[in-house]
Coordinates of C-alpha atoms in Angstrom, one line a residue:
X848 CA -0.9 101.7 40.2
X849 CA -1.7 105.6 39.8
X850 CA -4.6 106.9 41.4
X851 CA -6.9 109.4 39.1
X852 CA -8.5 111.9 41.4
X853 CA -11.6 113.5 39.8
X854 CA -11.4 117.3 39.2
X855 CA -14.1 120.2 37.9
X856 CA -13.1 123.2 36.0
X857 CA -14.3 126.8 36.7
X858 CA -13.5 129.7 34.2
X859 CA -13.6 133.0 35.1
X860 CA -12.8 136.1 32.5
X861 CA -10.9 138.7 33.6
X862 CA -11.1 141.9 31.8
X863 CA -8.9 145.0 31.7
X864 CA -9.7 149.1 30.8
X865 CA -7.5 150.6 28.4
X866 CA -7.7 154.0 26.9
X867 CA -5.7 156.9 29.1
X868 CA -7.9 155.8 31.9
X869 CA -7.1 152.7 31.9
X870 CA -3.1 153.4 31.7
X871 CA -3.0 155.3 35.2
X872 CA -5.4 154.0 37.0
X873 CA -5.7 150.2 35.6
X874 CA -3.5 148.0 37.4
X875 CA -3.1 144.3 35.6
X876 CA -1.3 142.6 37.9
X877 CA -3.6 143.7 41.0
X878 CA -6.6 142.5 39.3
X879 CA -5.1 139.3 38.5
X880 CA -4.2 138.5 41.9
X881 CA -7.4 139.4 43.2
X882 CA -9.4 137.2 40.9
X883 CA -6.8 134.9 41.6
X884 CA -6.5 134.8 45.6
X885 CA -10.8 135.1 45.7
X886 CA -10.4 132.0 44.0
X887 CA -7.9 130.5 45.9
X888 CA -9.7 130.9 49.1
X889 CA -12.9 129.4 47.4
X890 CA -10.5 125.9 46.9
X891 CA -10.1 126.6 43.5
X892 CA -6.7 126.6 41.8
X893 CA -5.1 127.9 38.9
X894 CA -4.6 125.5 36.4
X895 CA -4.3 127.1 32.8
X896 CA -4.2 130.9 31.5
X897 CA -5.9 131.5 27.9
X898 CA -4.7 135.6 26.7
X899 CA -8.3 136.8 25.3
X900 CA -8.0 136.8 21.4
X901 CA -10.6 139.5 20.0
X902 CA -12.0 139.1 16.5
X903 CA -12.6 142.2 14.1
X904 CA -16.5 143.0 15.4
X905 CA -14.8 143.2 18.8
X906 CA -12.0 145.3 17.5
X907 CA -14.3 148.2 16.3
X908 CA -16.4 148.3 18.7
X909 CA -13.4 149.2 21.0
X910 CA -12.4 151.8 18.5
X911 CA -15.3 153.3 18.1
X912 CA -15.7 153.6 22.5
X913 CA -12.2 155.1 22.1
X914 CA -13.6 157.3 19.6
X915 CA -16.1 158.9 21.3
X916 CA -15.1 159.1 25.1
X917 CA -12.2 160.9 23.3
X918 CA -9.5 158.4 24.0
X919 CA -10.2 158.5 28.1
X920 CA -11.6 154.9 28.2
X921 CA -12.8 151.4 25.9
X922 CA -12.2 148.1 26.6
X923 CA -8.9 146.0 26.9
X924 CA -8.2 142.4 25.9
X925 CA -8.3 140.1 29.3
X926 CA -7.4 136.9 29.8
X927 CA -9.6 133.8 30.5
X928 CA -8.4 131.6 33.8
X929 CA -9.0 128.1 34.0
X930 CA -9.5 127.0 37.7
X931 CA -9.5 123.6 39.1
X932 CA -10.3 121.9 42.4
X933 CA -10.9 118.1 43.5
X934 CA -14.3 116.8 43.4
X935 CA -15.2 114.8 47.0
X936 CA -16.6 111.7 45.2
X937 CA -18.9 111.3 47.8
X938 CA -21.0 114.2 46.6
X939 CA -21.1 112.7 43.1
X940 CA -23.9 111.4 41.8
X941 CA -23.8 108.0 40.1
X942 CA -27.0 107.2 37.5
X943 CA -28.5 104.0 38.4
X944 CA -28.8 101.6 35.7
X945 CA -31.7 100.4 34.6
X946 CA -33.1 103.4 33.8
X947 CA -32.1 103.8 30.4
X948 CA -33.2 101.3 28.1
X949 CA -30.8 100.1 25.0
X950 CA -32.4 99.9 22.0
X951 CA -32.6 96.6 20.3
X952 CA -32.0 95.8 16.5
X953 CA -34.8 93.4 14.7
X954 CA -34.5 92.5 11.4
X955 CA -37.9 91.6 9.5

């Protein structure tokens, strides 16, 4: 018999800079592996990635940062990190019954 072992779920956004700025100074893979080893050191592990998917409002306002710090700086698409650890079952609390009554059905 296989033994189900409660888990919770954190999610944490990581976002990037892009523009010229963000091309000498941004480093994507040393961001992720701080968010990631923080998290890791918290209990937490990685369990899913999610790239960040903007939508057309999000699109120009990124444009229109470009625009007018003259290409030096806007926002980047991220990615969204799903983190999961093992719940102590112990620390879960249980509602007791009785405390919610069922409705009941009459017919008249």
């Amino acid at each position: 018999m296989t033994e189900v072992q409660a888990r919770t779920n954190k999610v944490v956004r990581v976002n990037f800079a892009g523009g010229i700025l963000g091309l000498i100074f941004g480093s994507h893979r040393g961001k992720l592996e701080a968010v990631i080893n923080r998290e890791n050191a918290d209990g937490w592990n990685l369990a899913e990635y999610i790239p960040d998917n903007p939508n057309l409002a999000l699109l120009l306002i990124r444009l229109i940062l470009l625009v007018l710090t003259l290409g030096l700086w806007t926002i980047a698409t991220g990615y969204i990190l799903v983190f999961e650890r093992p719940v102590d079952l112990s620390e879960v609390r249980v509602p007791r019954s009785g405390l919610r009554a069922e409705p009941k059905l009459t017919a008249k």
